[in-house]
Short mmCIF file of N, CA, C and O in Angstrom, two decimals:
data_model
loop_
_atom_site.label_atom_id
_atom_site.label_comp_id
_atom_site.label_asym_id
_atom_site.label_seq_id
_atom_site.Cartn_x
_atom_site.Cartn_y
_atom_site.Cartn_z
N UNK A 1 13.51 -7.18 -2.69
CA UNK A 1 13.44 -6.33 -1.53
C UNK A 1 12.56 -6.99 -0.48
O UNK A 1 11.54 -7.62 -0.77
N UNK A 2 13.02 -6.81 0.77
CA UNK A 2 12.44 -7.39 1.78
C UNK A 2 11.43 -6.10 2.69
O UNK A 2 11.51 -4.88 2.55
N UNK A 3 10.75 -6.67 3.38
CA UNK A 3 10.12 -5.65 4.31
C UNK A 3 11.29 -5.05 5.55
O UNK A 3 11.09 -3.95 6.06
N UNK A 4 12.31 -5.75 5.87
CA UNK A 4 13.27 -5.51 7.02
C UNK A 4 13.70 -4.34 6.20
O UNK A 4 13.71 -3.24 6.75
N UNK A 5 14.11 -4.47 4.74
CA UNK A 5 14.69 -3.18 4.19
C UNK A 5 14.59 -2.38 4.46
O UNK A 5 15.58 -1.66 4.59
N UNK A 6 13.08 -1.84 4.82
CA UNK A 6 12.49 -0.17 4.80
C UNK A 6 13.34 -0.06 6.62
O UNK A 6 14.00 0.94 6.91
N UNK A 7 13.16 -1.18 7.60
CA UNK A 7 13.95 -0.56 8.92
C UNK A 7 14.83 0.09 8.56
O UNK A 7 14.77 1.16 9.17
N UNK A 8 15.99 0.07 7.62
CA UNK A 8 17.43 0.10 7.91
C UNK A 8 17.86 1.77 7.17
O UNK A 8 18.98 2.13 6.82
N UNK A 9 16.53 2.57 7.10
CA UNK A 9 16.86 3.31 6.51
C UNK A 9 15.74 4.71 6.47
O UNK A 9 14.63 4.29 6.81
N UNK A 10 15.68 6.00 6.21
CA UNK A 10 14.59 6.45 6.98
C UNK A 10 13.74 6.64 5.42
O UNK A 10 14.40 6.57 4.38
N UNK A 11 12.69 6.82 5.38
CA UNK A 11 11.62 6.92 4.20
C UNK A 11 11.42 8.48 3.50
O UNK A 11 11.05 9.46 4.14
N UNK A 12 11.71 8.47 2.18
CA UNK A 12 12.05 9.66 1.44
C UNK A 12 11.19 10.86 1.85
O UNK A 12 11.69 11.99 1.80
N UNK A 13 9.81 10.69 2.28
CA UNK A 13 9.52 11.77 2.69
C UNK A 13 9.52 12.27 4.16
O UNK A 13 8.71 13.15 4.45
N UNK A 14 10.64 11.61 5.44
CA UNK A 14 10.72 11.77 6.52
C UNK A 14 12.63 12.56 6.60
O UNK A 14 13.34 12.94 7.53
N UNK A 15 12.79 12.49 5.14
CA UNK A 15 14.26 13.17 4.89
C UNK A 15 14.53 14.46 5.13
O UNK A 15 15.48 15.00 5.69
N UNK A 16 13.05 15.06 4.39
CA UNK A 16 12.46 16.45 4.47
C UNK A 16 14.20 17.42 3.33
O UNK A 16 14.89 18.34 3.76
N UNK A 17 14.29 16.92 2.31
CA UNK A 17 15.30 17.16 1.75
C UNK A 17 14.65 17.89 0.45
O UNK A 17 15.46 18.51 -0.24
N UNK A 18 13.38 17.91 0.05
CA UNK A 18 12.49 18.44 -0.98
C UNK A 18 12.57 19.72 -1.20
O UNK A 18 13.12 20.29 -0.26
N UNK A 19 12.12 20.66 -2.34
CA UNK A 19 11.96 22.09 -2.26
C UNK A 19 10.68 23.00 -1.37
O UNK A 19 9.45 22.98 -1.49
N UNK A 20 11.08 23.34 -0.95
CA UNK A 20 10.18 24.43 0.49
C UNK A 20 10.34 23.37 1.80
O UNK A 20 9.54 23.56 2.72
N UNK A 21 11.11 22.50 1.91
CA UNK A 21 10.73 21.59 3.19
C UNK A 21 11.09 22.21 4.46
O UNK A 21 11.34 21.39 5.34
N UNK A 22 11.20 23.54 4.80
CA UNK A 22 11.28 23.85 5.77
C UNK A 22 9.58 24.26 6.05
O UNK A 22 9.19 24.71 7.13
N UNK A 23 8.90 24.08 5.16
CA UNK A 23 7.45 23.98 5.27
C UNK A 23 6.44 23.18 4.98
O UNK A 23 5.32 23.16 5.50
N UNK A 24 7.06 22.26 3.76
CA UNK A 24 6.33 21.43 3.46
C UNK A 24 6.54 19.64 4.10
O UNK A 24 7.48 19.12 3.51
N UNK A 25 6.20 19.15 4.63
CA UNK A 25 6.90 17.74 5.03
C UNK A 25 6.37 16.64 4.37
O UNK A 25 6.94 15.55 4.40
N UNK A 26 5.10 16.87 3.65
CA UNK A 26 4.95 15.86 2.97
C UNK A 26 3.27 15.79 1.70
O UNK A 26 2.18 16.23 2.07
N UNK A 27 3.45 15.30 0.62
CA UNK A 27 2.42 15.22 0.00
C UNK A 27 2.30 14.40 -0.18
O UNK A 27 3.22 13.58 -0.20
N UNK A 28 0.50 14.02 -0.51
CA UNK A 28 -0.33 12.91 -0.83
C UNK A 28 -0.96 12.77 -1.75
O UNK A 28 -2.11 13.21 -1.70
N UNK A 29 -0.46 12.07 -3.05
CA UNK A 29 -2.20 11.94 -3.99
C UNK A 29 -2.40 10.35 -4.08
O UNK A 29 -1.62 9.46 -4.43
N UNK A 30 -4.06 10.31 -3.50
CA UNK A 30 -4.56 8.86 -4.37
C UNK A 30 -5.72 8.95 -4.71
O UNK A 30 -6.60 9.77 -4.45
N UNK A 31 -5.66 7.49 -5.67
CA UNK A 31 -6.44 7.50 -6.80
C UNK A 31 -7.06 5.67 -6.65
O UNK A 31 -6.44 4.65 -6.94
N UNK A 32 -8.68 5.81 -6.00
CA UNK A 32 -9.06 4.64 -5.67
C UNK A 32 -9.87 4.41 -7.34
O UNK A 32 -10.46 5.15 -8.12
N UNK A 33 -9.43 2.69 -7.30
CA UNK A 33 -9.84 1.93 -8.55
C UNK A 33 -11.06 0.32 -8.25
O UNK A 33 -10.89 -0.61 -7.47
N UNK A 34 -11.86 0.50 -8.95
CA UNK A 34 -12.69 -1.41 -8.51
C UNK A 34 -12.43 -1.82 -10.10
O UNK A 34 -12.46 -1.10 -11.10
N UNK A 35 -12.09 -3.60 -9.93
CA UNK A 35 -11.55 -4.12 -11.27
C UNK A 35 -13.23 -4.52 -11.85
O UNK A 35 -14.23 -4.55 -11.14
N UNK A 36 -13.20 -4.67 -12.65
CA UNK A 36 -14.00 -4.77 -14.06
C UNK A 36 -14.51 -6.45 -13.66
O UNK A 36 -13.65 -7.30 -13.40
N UNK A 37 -16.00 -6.77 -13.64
CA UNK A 37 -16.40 -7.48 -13.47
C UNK A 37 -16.17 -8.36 -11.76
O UNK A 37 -16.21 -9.56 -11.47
N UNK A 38 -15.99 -7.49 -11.16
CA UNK A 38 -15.91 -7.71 -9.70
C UNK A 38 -16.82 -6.78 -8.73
O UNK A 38 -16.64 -5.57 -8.77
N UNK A 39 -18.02 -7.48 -7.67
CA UNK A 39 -18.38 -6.34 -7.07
C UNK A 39 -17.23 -5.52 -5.60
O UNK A 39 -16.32 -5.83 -4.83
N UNK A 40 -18.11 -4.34 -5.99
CA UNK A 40 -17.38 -3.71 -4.58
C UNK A 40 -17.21 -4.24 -3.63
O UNK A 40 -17.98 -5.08 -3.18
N UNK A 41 -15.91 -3.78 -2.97
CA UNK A 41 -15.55 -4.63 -1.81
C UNK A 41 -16.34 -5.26 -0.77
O UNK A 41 -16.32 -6.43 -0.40
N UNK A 42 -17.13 -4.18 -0.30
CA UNK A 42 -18.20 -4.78 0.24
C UNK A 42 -18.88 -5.42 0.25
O UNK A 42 -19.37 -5.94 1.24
N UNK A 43 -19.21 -5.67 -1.21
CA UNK A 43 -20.12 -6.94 -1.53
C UNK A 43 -19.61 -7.97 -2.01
O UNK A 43 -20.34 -8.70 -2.68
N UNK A 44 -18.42 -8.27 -1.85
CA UNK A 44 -17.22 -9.27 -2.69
C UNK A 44 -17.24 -10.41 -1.46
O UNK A 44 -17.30 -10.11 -0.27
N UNK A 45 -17.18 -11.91 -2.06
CA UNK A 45 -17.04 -12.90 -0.99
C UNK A 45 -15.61 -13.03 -0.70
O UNK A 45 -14.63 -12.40 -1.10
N UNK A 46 -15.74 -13.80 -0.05
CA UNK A 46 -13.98 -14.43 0.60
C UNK A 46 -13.43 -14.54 -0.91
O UNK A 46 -12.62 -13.80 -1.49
N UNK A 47 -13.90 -15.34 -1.22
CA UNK A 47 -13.53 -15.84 -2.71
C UNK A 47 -13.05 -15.03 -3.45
O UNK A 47 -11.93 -15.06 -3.96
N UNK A 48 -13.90 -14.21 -3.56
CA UNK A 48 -13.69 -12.94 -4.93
C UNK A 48 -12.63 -11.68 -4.24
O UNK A 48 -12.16 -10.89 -5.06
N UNK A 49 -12.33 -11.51 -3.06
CA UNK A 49 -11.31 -11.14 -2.59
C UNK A 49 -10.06 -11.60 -2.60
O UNK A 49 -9.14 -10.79 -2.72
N UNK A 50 -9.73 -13.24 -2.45
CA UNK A 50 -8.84 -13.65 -2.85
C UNK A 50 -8.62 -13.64 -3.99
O UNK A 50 -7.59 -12.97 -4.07
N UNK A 51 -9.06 -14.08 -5.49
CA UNK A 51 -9.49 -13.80 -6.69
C UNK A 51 -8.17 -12.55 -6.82
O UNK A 51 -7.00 -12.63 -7.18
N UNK A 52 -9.43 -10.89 -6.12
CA UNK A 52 -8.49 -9.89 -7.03
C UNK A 52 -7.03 -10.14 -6.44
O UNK A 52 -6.04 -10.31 -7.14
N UNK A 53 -7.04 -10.13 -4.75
CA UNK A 53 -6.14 -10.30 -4.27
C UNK A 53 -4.66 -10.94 -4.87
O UNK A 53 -3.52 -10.57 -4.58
N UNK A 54 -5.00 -11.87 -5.67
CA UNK A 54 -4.07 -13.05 -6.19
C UNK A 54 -3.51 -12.28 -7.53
O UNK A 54 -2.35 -12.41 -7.92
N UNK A 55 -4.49 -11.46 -8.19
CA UNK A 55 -4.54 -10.97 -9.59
C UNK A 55 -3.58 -9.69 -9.62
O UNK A 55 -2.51 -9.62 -10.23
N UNK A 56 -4.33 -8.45 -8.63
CA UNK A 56 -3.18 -7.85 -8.45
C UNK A 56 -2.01 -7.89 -8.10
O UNK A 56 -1.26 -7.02 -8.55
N UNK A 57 -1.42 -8.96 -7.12
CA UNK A 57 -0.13 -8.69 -6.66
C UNK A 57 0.49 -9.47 -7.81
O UNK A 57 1.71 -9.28 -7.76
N UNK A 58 0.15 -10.32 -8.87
CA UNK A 58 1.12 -10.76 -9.94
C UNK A 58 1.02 -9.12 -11.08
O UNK A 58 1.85 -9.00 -11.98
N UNK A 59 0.35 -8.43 -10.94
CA UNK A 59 -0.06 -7.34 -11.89
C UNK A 59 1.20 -6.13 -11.29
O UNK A 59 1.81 -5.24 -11.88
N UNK A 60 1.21 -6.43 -10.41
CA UNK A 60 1.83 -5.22 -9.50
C UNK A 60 3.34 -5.93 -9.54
O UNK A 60 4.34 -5.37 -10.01
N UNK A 61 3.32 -7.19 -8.99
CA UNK A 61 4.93 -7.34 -9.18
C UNK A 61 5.59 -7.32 -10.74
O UNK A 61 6.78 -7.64 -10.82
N UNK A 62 5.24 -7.14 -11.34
CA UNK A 62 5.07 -7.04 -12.94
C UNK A 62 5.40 -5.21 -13.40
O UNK A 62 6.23 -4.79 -14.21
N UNK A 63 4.46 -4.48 -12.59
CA UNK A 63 4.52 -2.88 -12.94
C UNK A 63 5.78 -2.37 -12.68
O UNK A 63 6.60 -2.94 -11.95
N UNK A 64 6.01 -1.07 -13.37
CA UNK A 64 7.52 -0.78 -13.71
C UNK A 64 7.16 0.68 -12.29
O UNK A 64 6.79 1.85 -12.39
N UNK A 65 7.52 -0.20 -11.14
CA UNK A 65 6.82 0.91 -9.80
C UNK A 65 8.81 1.75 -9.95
O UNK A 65 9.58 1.07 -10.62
N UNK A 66 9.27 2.83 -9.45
CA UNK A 66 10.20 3.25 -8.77
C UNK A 66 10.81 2.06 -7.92
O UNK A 66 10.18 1.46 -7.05
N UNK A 67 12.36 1.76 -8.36
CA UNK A 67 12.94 0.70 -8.37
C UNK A 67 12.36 -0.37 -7.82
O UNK A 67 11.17 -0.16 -7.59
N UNK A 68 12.81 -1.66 -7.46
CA UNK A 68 12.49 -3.03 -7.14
C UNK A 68 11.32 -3.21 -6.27
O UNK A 68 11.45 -3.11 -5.06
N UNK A 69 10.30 -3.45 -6.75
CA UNK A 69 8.81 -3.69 -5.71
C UNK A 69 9.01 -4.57 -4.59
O UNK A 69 9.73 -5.57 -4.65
N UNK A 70 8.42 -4.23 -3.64
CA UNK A 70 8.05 -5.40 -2.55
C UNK A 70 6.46 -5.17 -2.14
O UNK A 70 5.87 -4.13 -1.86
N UNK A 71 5.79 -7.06 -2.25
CA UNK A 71 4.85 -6.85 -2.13
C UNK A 71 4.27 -7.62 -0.42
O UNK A 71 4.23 -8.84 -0.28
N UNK A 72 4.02 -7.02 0.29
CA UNK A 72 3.39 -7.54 1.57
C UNK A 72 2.24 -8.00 1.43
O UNK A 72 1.42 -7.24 0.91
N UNK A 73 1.71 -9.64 1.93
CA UNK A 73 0.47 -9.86 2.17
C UNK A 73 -0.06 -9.49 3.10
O UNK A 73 -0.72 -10.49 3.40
N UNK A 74 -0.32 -8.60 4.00
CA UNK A 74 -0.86 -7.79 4.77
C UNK A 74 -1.68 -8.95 5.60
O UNK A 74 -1.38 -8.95 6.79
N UNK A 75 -2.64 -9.93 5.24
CA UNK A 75 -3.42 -10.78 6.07
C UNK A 75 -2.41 -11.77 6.81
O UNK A 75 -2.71 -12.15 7.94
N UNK A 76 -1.35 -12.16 6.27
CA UNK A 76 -0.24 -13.05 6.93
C UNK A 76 1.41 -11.96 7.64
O UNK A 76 2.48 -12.25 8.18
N UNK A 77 0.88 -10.99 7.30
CA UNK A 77 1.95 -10.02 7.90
C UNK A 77 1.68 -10.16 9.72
O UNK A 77 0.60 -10.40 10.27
N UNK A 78 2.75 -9.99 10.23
CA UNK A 78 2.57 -9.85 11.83
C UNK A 78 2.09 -8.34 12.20
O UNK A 78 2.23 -7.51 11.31
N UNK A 79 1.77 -8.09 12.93
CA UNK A 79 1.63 -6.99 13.64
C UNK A 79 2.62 -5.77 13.80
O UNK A 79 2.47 -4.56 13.69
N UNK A 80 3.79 -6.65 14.14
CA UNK A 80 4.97 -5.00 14.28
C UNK A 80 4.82 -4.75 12.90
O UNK A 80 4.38 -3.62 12.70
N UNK A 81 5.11 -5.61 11.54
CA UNK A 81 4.96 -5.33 10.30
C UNK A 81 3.96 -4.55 10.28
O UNK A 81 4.40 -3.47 10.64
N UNK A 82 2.89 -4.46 10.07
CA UNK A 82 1.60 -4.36 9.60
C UNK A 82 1.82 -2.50 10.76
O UNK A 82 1.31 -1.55 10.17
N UNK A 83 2.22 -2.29 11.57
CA UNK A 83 2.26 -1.20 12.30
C UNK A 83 3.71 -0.30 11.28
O UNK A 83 3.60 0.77 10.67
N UNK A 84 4.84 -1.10 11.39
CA UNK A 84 5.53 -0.48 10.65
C UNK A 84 4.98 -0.06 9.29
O UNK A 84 5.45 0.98 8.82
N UNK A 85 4.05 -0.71 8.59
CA UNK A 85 3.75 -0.10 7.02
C UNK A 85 2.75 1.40 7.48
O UNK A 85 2.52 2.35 6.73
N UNK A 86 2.30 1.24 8.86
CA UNK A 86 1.11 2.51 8.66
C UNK A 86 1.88 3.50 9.41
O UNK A 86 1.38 4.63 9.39
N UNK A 87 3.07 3.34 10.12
CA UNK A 87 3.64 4.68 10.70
C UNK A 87 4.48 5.06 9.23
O UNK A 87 4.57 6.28 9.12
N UNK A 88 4.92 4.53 8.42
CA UNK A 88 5.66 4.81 7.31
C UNK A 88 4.45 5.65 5.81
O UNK A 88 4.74 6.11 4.71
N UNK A 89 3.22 5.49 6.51
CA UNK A 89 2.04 6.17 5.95
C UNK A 89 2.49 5.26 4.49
O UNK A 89 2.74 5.94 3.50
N UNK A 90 2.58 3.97 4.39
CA UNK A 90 2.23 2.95 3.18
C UNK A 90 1.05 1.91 2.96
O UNK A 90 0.77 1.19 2.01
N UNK A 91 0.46 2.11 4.20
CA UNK A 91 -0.59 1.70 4.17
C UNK A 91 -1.75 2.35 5.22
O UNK A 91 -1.28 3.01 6.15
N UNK A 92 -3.15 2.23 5.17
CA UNK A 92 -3.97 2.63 5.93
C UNK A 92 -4.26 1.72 7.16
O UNK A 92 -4.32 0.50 7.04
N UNK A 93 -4.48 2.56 8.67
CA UNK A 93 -4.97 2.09 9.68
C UNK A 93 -6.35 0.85 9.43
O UNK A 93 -6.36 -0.34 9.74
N UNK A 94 -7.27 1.58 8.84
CA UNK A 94 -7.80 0.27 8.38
C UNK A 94 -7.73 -0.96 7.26
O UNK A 94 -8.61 -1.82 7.20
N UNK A 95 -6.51 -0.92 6.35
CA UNK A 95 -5.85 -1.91 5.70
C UNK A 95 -5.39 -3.08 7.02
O UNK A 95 -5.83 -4.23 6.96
N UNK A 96 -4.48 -2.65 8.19
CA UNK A 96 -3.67 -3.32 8.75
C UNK A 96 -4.58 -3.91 9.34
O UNK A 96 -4.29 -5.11 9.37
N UNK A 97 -6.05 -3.59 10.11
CA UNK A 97 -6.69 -4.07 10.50
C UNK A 97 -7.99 -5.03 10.29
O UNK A 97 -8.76 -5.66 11.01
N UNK A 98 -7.82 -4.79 8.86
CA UNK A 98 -8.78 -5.39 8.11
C UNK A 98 -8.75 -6.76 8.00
O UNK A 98 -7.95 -7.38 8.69
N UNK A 99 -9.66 -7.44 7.10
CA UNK A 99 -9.62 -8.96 7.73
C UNK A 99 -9.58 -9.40 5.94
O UNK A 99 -9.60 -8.49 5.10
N UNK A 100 -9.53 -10.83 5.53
CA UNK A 100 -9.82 -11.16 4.41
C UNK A 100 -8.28 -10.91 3.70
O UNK A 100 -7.35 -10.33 4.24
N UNK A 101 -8.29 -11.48 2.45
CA UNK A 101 -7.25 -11.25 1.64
C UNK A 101 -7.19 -9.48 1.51
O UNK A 101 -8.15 -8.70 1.57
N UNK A 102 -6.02 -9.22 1.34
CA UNK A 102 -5.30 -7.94 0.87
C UNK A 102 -3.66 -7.92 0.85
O UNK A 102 -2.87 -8.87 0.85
N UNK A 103 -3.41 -6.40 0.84
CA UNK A 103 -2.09 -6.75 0.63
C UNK A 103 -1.54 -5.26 0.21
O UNK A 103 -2.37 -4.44 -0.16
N UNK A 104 0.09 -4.83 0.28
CA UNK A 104 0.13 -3.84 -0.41
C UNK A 104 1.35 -4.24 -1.38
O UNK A 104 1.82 -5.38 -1.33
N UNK A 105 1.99 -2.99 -2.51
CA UNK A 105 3.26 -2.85 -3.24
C UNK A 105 3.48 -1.73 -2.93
O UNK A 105 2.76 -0.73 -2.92
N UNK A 106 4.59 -1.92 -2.65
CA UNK A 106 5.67 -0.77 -2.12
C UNK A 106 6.43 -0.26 -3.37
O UNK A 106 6.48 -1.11 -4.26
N UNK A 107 7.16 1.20 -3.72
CA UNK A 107 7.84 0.51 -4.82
C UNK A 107 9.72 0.92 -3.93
O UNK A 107 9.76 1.27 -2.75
N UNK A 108 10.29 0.86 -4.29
CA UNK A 108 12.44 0.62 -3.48
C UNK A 108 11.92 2.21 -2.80
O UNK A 108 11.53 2.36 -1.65
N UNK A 109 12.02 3.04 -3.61
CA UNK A 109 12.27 4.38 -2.73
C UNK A 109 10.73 4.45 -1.86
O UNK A 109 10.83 5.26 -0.93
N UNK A 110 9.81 4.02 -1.91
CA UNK A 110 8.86 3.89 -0.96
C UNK A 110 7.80 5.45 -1.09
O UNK A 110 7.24 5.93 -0.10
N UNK A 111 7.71 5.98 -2.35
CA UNK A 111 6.95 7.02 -2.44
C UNK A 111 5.56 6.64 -3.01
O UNK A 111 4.51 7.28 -2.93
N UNK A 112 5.86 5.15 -3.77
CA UNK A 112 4.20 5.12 -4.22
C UNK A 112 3.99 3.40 -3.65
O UNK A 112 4.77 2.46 -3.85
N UNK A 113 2.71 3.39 -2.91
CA UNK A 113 2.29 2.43 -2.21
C UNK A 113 0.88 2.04 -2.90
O UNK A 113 0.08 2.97 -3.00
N UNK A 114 0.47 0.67 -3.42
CA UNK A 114 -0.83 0.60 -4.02
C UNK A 114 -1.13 -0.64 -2.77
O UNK A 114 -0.41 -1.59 -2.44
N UNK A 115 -2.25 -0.28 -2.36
CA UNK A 115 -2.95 -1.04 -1.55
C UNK A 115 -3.90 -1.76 -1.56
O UNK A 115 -4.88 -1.25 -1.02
N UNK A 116 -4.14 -3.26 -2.14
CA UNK A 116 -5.09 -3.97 -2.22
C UNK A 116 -6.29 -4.15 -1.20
O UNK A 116 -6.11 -4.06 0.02
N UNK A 117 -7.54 -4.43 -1.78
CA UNK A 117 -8.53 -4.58 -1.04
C UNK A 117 -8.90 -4.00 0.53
O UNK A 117 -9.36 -4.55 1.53
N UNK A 118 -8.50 -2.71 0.26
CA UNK A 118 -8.57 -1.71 1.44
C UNK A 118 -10.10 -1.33 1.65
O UNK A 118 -11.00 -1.86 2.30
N UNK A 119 -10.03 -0.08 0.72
CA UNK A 119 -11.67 0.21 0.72
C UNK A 119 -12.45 0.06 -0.35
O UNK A 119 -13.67 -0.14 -0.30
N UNK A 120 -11.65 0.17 -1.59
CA UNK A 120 -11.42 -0.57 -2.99
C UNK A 120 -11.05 -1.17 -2.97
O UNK A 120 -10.40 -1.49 -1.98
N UNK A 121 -11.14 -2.04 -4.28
CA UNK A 121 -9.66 -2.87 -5.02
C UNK A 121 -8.73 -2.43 -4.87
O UNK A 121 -8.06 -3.10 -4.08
N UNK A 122 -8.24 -1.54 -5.22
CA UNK A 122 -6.61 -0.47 -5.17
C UNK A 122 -7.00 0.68 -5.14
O UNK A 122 -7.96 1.34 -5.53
N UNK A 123 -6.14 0.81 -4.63
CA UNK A 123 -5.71 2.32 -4.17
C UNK A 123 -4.31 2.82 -3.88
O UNK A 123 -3.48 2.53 -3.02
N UNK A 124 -4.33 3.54 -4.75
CA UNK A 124 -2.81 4.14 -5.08
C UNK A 124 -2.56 5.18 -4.66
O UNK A 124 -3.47 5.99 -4.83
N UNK A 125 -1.36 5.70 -3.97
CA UNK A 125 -0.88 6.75 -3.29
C UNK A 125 0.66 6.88 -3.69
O UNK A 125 1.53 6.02 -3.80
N UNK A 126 0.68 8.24 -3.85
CA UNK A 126 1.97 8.47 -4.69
C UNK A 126 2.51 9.36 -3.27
O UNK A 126 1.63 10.14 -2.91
N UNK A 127 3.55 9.39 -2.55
CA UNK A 127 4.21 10.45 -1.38
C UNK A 127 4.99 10.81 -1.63
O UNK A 127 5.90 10.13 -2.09
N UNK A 128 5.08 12.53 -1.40
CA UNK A 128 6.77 13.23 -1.88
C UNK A 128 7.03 14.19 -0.66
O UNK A 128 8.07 14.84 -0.61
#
């Protein structure tokens, strides 16, 4: 799966096809994680950001996400990209803007987004 994919098509919770959606338009749960023998982001060098950076996205392209993953490096993503992942609420305003290694996984239907080196290590968001 490519990132052009998500253009060509509108995102499961902008369908509004769910039960009560004449009221409900959309839910959010996440669940922020720091990996084991790494400091917090904040205190993590270039280094050790690239490190998890590198670790999760082979971990993530690996996880059994809701069909075929795509993973964006967010630091080499362009701008319309990096705008398209945060109007599609798959990533955070300050992910896109952030500096240093990161990155997100998308999974095909686009309801759960894990976001590397945001404010944590990951951070996972499930959308319905």
């Amino acid at each position: 799966m490519k990132l052009a994919d998500l253009t060509g098509r509108p995102t499961e919770w902008l369908r509004g096809a769910g039960p009560m959606n004449e009221i409900v338009i959309s839910s959010r749960v996440r669940l922020a994680r720091n990996v084991a023998g790494y400091p917090f982001l904040s205190r993590c060098s270039p280094e050790q950001r690239g490190e998890i950076a590198a670790m999760l996205q082979e971990v993530l392209l690996a996880a059994p996400l809701a069909g075929e993953t795509l993973y964006v490096n967010v630091l080499t993503a362009g701008e319309s990209d990096r705008q398209l992942l945060v109007e599609r609420q798959l990533i955070s305003r300050q992910l896109a803007e952030g500096s240093g290694a990161r990155g997100v996984a998308v999974s095909g239907d686009e309801t759960v987004a894990v976001m590397v080196n945001e404010e944590d290590h990951l951070r996972i968001q499930v959308l319905r």
